[in-house]
Short mmCIF file of C-alpha atoms and ligand atoms in Angstrom, two decimals:
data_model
loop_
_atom_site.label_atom_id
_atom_site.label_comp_id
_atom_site.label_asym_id
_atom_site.label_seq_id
_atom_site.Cartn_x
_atom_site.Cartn_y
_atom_site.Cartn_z
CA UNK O 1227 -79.11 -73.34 15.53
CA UNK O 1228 -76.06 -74.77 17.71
CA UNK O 1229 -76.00 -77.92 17.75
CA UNK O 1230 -73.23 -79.54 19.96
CA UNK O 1231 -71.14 -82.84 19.77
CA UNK O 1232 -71.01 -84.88 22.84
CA UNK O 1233 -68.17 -86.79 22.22
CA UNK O 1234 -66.12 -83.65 21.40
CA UNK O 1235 -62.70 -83.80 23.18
CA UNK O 1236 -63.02 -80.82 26.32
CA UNK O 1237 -60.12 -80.40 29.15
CA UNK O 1238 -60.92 -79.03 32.54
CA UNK O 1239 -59.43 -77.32 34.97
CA UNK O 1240 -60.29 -76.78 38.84
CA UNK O 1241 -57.87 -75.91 41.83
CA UNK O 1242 -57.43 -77.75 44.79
CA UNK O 1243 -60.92 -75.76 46.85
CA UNK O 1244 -61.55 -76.36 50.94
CA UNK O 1245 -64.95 -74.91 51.68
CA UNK O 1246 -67.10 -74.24 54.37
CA UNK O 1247 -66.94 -72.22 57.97
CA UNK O 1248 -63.26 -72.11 59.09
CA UNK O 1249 -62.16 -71.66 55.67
CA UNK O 1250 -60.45 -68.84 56.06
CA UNK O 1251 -58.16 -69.47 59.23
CA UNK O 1252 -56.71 -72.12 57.08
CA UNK O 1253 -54.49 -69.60 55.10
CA UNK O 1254 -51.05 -70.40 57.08
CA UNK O 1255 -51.24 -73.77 57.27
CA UNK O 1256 -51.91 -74.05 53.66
CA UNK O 1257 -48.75 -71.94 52.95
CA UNK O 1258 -46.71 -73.94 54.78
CA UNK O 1259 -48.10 -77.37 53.15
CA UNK O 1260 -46.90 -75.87 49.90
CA UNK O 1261 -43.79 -74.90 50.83
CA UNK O 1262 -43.60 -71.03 51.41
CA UNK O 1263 -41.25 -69.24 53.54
CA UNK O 1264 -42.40 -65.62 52.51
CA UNK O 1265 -45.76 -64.49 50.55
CA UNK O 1266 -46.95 -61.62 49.26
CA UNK O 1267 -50.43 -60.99 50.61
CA UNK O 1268 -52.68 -58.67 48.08
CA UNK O 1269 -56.08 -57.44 48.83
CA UNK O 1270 -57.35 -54.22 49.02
CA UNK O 1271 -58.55 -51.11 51.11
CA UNK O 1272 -62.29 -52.37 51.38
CA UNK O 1273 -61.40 -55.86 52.46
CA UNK O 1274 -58.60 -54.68 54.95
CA UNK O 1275 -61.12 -52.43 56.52
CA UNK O 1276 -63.53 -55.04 56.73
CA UNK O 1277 -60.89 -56.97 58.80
CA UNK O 1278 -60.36 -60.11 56.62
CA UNK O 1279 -57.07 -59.46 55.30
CA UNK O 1280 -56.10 -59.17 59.16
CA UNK O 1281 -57.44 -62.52 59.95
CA UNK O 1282 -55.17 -63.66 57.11
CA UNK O 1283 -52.07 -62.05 58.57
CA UNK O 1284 -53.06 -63.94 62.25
CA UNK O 1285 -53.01 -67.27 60.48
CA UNK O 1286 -49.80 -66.71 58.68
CA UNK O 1287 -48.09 -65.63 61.57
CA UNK O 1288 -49.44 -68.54 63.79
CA UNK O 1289 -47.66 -70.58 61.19
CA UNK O 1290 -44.78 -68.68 60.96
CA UNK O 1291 -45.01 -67.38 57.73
CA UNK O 1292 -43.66 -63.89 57.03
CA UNK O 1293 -45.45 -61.93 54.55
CA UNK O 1294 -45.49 -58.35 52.60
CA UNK O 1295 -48.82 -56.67 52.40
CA UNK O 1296 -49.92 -55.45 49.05
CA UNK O 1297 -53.03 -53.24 48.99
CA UNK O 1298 -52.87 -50.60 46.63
CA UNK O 1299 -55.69 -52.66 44.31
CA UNK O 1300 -58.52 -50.70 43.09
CA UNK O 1301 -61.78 -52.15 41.74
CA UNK O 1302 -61.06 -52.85 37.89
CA UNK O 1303 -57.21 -53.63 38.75
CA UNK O 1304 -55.15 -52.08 36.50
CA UNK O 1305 -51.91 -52.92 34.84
CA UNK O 1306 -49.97 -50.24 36.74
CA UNK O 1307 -50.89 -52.22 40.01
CA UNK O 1308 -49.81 -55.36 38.82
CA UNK O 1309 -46.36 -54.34 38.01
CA UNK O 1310 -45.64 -52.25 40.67
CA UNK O 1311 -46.95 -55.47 42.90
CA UNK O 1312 -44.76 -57.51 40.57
CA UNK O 1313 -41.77 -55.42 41.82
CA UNK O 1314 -42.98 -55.26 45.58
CA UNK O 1315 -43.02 -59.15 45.28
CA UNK O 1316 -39.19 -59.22 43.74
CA UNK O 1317 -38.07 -57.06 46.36
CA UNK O 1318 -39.55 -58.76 49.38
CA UNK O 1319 -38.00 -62.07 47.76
CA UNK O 1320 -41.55 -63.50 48.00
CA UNK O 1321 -42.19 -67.28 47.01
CA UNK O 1322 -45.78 -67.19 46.67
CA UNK O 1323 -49.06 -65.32 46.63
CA UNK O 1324 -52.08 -65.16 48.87
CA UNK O 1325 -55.05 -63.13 47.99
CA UNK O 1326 -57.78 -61.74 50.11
CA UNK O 1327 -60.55 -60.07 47.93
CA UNK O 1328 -63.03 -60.19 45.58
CA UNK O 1329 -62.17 -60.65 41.80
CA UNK O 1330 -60.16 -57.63 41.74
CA UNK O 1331 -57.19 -58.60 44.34
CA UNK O 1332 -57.11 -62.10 42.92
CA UNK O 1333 -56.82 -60.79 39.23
CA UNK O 1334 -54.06 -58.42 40.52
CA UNK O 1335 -52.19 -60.95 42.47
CA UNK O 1336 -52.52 -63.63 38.96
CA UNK O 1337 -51.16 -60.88 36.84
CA UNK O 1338 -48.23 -60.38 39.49
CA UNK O 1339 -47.23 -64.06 39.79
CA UNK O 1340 -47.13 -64.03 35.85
CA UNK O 1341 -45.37 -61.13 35.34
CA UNK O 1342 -43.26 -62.43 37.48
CA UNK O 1343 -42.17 -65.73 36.37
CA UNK O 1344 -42.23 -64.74 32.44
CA UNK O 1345 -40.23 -61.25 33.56
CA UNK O 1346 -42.59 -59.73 30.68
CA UNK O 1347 -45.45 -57.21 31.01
CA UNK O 1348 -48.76 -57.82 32.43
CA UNK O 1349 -50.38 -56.56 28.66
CA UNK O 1350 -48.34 -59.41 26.72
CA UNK O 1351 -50.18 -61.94 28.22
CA UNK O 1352 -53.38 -60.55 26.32
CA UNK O 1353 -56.05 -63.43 24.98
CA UNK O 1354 -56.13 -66.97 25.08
CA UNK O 1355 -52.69 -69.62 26.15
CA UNK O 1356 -50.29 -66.30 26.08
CA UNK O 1357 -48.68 -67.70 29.33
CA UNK O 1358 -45.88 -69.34 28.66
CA UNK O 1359 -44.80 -70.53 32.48
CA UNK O 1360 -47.11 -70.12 35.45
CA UNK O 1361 -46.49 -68.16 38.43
CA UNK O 1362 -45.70 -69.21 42.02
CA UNK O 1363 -47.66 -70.72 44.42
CA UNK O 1364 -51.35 -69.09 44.73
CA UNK O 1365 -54.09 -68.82 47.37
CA UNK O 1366 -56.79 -67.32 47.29
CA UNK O 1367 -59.74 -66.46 49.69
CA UNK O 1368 -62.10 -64.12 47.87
CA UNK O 1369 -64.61 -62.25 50.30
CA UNK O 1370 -67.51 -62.22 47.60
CA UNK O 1371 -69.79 -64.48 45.68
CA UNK O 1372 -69.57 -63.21 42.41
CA UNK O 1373 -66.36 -62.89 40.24
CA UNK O 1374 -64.96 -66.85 40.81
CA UNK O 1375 -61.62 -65.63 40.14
CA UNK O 1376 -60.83 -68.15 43.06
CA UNK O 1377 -61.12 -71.02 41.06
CA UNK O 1378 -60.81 -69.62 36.77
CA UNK O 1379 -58.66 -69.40 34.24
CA UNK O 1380 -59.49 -65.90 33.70
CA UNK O 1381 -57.60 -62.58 34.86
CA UNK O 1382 -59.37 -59.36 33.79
CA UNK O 1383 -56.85 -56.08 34.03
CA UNK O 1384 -57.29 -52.55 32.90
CA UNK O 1385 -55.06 -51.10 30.10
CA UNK O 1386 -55.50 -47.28 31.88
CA UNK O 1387 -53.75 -45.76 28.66
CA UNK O 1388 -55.88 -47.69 26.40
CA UNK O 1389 -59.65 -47.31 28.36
CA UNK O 1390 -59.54 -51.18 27.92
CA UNK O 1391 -59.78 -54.31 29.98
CA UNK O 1392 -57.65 -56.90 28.74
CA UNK O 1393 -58.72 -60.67 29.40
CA UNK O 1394 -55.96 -63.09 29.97
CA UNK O 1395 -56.91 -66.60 29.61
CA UNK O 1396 -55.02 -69.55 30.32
CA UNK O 1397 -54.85 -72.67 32.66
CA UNK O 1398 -51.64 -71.06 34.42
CA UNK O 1399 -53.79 -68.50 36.03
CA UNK O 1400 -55.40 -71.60 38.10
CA UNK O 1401 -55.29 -71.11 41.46
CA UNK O 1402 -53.27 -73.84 43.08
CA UNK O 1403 -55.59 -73.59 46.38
CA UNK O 1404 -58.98 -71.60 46.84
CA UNK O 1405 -60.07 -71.51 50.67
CA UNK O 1406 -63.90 -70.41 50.73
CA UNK O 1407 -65.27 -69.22 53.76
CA UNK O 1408 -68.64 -67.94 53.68
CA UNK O 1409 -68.28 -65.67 56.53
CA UNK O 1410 -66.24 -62.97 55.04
CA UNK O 1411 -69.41 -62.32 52.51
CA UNK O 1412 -71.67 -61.06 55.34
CA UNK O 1413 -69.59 -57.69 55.90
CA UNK O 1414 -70.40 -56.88 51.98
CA UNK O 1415 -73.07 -54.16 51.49
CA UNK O 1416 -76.15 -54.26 49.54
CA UNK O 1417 -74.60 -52.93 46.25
CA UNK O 1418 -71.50 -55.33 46.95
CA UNK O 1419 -73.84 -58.04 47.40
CA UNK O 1420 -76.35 -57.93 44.38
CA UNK O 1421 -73.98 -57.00 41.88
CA UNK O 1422 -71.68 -59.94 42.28
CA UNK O 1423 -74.48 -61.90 42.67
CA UNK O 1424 -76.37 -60.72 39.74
CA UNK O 1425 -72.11 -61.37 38.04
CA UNK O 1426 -72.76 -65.11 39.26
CA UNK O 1427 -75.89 -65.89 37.52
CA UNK O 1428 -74.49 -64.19 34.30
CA UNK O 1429 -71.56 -66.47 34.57
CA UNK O 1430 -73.51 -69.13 34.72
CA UNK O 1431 -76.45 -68.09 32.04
CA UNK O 1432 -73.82 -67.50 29.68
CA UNK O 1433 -71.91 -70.72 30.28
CA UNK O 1434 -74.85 -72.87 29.66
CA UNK O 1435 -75.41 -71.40 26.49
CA UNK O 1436 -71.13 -71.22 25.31
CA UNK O 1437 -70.68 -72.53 22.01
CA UNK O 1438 -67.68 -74.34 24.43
CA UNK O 1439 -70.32 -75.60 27.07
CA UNK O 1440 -70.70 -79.41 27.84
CA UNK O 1441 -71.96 -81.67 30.18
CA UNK O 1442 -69.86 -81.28 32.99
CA UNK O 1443 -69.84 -77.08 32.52
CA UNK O 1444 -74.16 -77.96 32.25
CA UNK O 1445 -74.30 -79.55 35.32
CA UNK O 1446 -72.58 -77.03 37.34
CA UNK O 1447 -73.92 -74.00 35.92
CA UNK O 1448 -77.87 -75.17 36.16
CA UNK O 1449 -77.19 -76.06 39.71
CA UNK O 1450 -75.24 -72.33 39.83
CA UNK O 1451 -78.89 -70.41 38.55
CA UNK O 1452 -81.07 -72.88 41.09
CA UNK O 1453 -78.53 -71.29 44.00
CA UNK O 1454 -78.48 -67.95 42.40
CA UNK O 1455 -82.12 -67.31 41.58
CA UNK O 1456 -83.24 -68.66 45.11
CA UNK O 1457 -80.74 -67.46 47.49
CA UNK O 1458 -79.66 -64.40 46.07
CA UNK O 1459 -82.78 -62.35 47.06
CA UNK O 1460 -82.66 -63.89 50.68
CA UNK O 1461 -78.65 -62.60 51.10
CA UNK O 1462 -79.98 -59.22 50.33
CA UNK O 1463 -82.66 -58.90 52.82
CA UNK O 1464 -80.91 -60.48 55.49
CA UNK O 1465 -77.06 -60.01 54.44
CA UNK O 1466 -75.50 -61.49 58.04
CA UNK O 1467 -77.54 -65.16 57.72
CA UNK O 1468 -74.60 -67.22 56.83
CA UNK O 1469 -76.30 -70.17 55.43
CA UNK O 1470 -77.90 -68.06 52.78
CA UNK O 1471 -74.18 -66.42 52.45
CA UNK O 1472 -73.35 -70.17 52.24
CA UNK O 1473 -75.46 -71.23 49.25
CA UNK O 1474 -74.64 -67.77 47.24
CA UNK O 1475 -70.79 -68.79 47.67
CA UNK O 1476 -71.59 -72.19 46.55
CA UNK O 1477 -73.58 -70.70 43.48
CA UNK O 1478 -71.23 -68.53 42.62
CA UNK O 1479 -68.28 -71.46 43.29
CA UNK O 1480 -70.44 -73.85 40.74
CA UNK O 1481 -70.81 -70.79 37.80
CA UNK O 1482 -67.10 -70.58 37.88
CA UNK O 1483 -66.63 -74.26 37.10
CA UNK O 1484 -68.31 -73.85 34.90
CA UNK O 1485 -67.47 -70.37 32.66
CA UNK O 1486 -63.93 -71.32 33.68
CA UNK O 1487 -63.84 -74.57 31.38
CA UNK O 1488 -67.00 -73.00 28.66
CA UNK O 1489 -66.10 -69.37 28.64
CA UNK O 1490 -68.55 -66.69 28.34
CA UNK O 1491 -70.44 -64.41 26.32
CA UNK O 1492 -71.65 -61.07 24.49
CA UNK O 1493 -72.74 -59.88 28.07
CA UNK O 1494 -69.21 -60.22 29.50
CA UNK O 1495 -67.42 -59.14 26.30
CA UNK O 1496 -69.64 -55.96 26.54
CA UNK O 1497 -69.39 -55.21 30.19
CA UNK O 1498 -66.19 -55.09 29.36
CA UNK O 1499 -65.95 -52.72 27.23
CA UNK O 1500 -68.18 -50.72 29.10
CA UNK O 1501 -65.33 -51.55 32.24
CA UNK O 1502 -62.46 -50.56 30.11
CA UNK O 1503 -63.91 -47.13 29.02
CA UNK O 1504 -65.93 -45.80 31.55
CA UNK O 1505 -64.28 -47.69 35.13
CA UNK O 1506 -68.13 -48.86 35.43
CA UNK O 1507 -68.76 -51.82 37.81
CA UNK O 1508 -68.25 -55.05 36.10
CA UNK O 1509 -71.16 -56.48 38.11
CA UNK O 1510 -73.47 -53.92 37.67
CA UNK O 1511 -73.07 -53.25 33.37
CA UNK O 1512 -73.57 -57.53 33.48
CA UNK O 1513 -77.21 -57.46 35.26
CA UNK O 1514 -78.01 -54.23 33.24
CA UNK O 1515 -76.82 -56.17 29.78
CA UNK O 1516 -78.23 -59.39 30.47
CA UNK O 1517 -81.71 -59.84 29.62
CA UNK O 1518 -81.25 -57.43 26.54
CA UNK O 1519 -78.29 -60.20 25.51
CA UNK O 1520 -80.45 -63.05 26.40
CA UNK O 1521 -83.24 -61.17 24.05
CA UNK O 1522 -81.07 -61.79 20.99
CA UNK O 1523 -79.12 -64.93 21.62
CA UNK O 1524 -82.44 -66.54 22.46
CA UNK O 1525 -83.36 -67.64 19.05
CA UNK O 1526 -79.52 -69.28 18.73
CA UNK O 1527 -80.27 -72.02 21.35
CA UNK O 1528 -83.96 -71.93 22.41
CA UNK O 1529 -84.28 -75.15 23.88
CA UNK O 1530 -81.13 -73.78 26.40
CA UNK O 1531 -82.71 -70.93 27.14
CA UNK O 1532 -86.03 -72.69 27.82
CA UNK O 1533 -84.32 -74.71 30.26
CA UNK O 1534 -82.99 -71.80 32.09
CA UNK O 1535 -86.80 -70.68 32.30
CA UNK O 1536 -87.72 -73.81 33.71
CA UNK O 1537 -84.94 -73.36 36.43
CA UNK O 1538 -85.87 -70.27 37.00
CA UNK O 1539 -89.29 -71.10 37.37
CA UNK O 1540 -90.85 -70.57 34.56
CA UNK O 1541 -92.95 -72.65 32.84
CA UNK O 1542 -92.23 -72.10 28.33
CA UNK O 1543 -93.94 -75.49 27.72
CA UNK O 1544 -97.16 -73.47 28.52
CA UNK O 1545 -96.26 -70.66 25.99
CA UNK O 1546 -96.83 -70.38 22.54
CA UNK O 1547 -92.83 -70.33 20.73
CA UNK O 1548 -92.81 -66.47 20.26
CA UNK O 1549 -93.90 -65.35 23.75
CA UNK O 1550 -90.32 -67.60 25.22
CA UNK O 1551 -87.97 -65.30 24.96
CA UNK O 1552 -89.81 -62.17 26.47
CA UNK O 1553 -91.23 -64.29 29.47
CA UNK O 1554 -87.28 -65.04 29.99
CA UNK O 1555 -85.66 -61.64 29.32
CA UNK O 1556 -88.69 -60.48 31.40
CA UNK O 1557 -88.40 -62.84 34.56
CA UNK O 1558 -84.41 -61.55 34.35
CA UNK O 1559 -85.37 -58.34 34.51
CA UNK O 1560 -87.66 -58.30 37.36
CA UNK O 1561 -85.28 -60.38 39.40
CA UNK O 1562 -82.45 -57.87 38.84
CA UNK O 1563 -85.15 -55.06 39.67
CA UNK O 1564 -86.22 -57.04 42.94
CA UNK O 1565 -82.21 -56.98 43.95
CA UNK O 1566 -83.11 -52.96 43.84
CA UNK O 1567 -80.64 -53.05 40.15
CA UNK O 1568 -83.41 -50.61 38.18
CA UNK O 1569 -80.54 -48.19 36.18
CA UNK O 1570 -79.92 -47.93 33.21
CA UNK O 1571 -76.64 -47.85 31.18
CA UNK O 1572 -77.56 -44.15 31.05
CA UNK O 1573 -78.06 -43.70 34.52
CA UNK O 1574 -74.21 -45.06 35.27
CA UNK O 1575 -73.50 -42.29 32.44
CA UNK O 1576 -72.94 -43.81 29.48
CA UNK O 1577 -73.90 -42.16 25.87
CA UNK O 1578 -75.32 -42.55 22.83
CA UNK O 1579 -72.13 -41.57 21.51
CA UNK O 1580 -70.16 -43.58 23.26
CA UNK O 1581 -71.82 -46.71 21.63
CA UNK O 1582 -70.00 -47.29 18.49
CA UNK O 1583 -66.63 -47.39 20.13
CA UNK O 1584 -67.82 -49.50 22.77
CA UNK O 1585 -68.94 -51.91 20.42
CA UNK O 1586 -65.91 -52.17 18.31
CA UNK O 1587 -63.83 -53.06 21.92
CA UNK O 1588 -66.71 -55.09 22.69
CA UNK O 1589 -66.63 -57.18 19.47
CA UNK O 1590 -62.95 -58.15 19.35
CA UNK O 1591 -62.92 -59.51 23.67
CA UNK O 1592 -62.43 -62.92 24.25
CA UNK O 1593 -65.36 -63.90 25.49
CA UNK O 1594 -67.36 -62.97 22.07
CA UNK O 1595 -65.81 -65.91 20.62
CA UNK O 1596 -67.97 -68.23 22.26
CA UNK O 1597 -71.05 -66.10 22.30
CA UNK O 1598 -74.02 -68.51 20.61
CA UNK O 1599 -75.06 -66.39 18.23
CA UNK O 1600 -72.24 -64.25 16.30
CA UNK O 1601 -72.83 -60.75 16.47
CA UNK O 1602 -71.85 -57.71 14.32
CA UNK O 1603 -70.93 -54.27 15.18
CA UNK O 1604 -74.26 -53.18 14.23
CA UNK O 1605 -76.07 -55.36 16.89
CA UNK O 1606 -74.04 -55.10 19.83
CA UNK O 1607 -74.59 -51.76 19.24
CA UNK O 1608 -78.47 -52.26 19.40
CA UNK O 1609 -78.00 -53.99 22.54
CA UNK O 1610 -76.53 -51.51 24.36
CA UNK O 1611 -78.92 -48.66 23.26
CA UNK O 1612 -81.55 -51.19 24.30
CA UNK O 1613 -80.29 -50.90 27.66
CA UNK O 1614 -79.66 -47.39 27.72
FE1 FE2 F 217 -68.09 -61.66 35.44
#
């Protein structure tokens, strides 16, 4: 069983954040505070449509602030889109980034301000402190609650050649400023809306059970299920309410303080995988894995997981020891199913013979490393046929 020294040296890292209504409009003014005379805007096609990346534009041109719109991001960036953003940037003579998007624009425009400042490719930066200088100035105003890339040291980009996602981790890939607005997440649709949120409580599951967790990653990620578990089923059945959109931000906001400074788990290692080979939804393969990875880490870290019950409601004190863990991968289950997330990993086509190499990509990510109970090939294989 884990058990955890409190006086155990841990760093942290959190950007400069300005939250609440009005957020947004503050993109310009930010920019100029830091400096910039030309930025590189990156979103995407989804968030331009939805009109946010436009209300960025109006408050960099109210301050004056030219800027070259990059777009061409697709869900599960890819490495191709960060260096041909990397060169869009070096020919515009940009001096900083802002971002406008979910996790996918902001992991785009991280890998373009590193590639840019190191002048090496996006896929050297692979694994933990591979960044030797950090990029420019970076804003960001993501338009979900899920992915927290608005505030981690994490930067997820596919390898297309290698049906891979690589995860670069290091403290360069801080955001200097993170401007979150709550009103941008009422434009995202159902799907949009329960998978990042279902992403969100995974964060913060997995960070409260991180062989790297502590008590300032505890605090923020119990506080991150509380949010998650009881406004996540409101933002779904009334999606334009803005103070539920408000307390789903703030959820997801608190589970990336916290996997940003405890790291993460076999769920995220194998959604991964599943990401890299297959272009599946990172969102999605994370509430489909969870409760099946919560089903064999339990016995790791019980009293973690019981406490997770408790937040979630539960009560484990009033269950013998070996009914816990079902009542918990059960009550994870049903919430995902009551978010309308009932597939399967076969339903999103995955199969059985796509499970060994999926674990073997799955084992060697990152985020296994700090996964409470160490896993072999043979067992994360088990896990995903359990949720095929
Ligand atoms: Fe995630």
């Amino acid at each position: 069983m884990l058990v955890r020294d409190e006086l155990e040296l841990k760093k942290f890292f959190v950007p400069e954040f300005i939250f609440g209504r009005g957020a947004l409009e503050l993109a310009g003014r930010y920019a100029r505070n830091v400096g910039l005379r030309k930025v590189l805007l990156v979103t995407d096609a989804g968030v331009t449509k939805a009109g946010w990346a436009d209300c960025v534009c109006s408050s960099l041109d109210e301050a004056g602030i030219p800027y070259e719109v990059f777009d061409c991001v697709s869900p599960n960036p890819r490495v191709g889109e960060v260096m041909t953003g990397a060169e869009v940037y070096r020919a515009a003579e940009c001096q900083g980034i802002v971002a406008v998007g979910g996790g996918s624009p902001i992991d785009c425009a991280k890998g373009i301000g590193i590639v840019n400042s190191n002048r090496r490719h996006i896929l050297t930066f692979e694994g933990v402190d591979q960044v030797q200088l950090p990029g420019p100035p970076l804003i960001c105003i993501p338009t979900t609650a899920g992915s927290s890339a608005d505030v981690s040291q994490f930067a997820i980009i596919t390898d297309e050649e290698g049906r891979r996602k690589i995860a670069i981790i290091s403290k360069t890939l801080v955001p200097d400023i993170s401007l979150l607005d709550p009103l941008p997440l009422t434009t995202m649709d159902t799907t949009l809306t329960v998978d990042t949120g279902m992403d969100a409580l995974a964060h913060a599951i997995e960070a409260y059970v991180s062989n790297a967790s502590s008590s300032v990653t505890d605090l923020h990620a119990m506080q991150a299920i509380r949010l998650q578990v009881s406004a996540l089923p409101n933002a779904f059945s009334a999606p334009e309410d803005l103070q539920t959109r408000y307390r789903t931000m703030l959820g997801s906001l608190y589970a990336g303080l916290a996997f940003s400074n405890a790291s993460l788990g076999a769920a995220h290692a194998m959604s991964h995988s599943l990401g890299g080979l297959l272009d599946l939804p990172h969102g999605r393969c994370n509430a489909i894995l969870l409760e099946h990875v919560v089903g064999y880490n339990y016995a790791a870290v019980p009293d973690r997981f019981d406490e997770i019950a408790r937040t979630m409601g539960l009560q484990p004190d009033r269950l013998p020891g070996t009914e816990r863990q079902k009542a918990l991968t059960r009550a994870i289950g049903d919430f995902r199913r009551s978010l309308g997330i009932d597939a399967t990993l076969s339903d999103l086509g995955v199969r059985p013979g796509d499970l060994p190499d999926l674990a073997k990509r799955a084992l060697i990510d990152p985020c296994m490393a700090t996964n409470p109970r160490r896993l072999e090939l043979k067992e994360i294989e088990e896990i995903y046929a359990s949720a095929l």
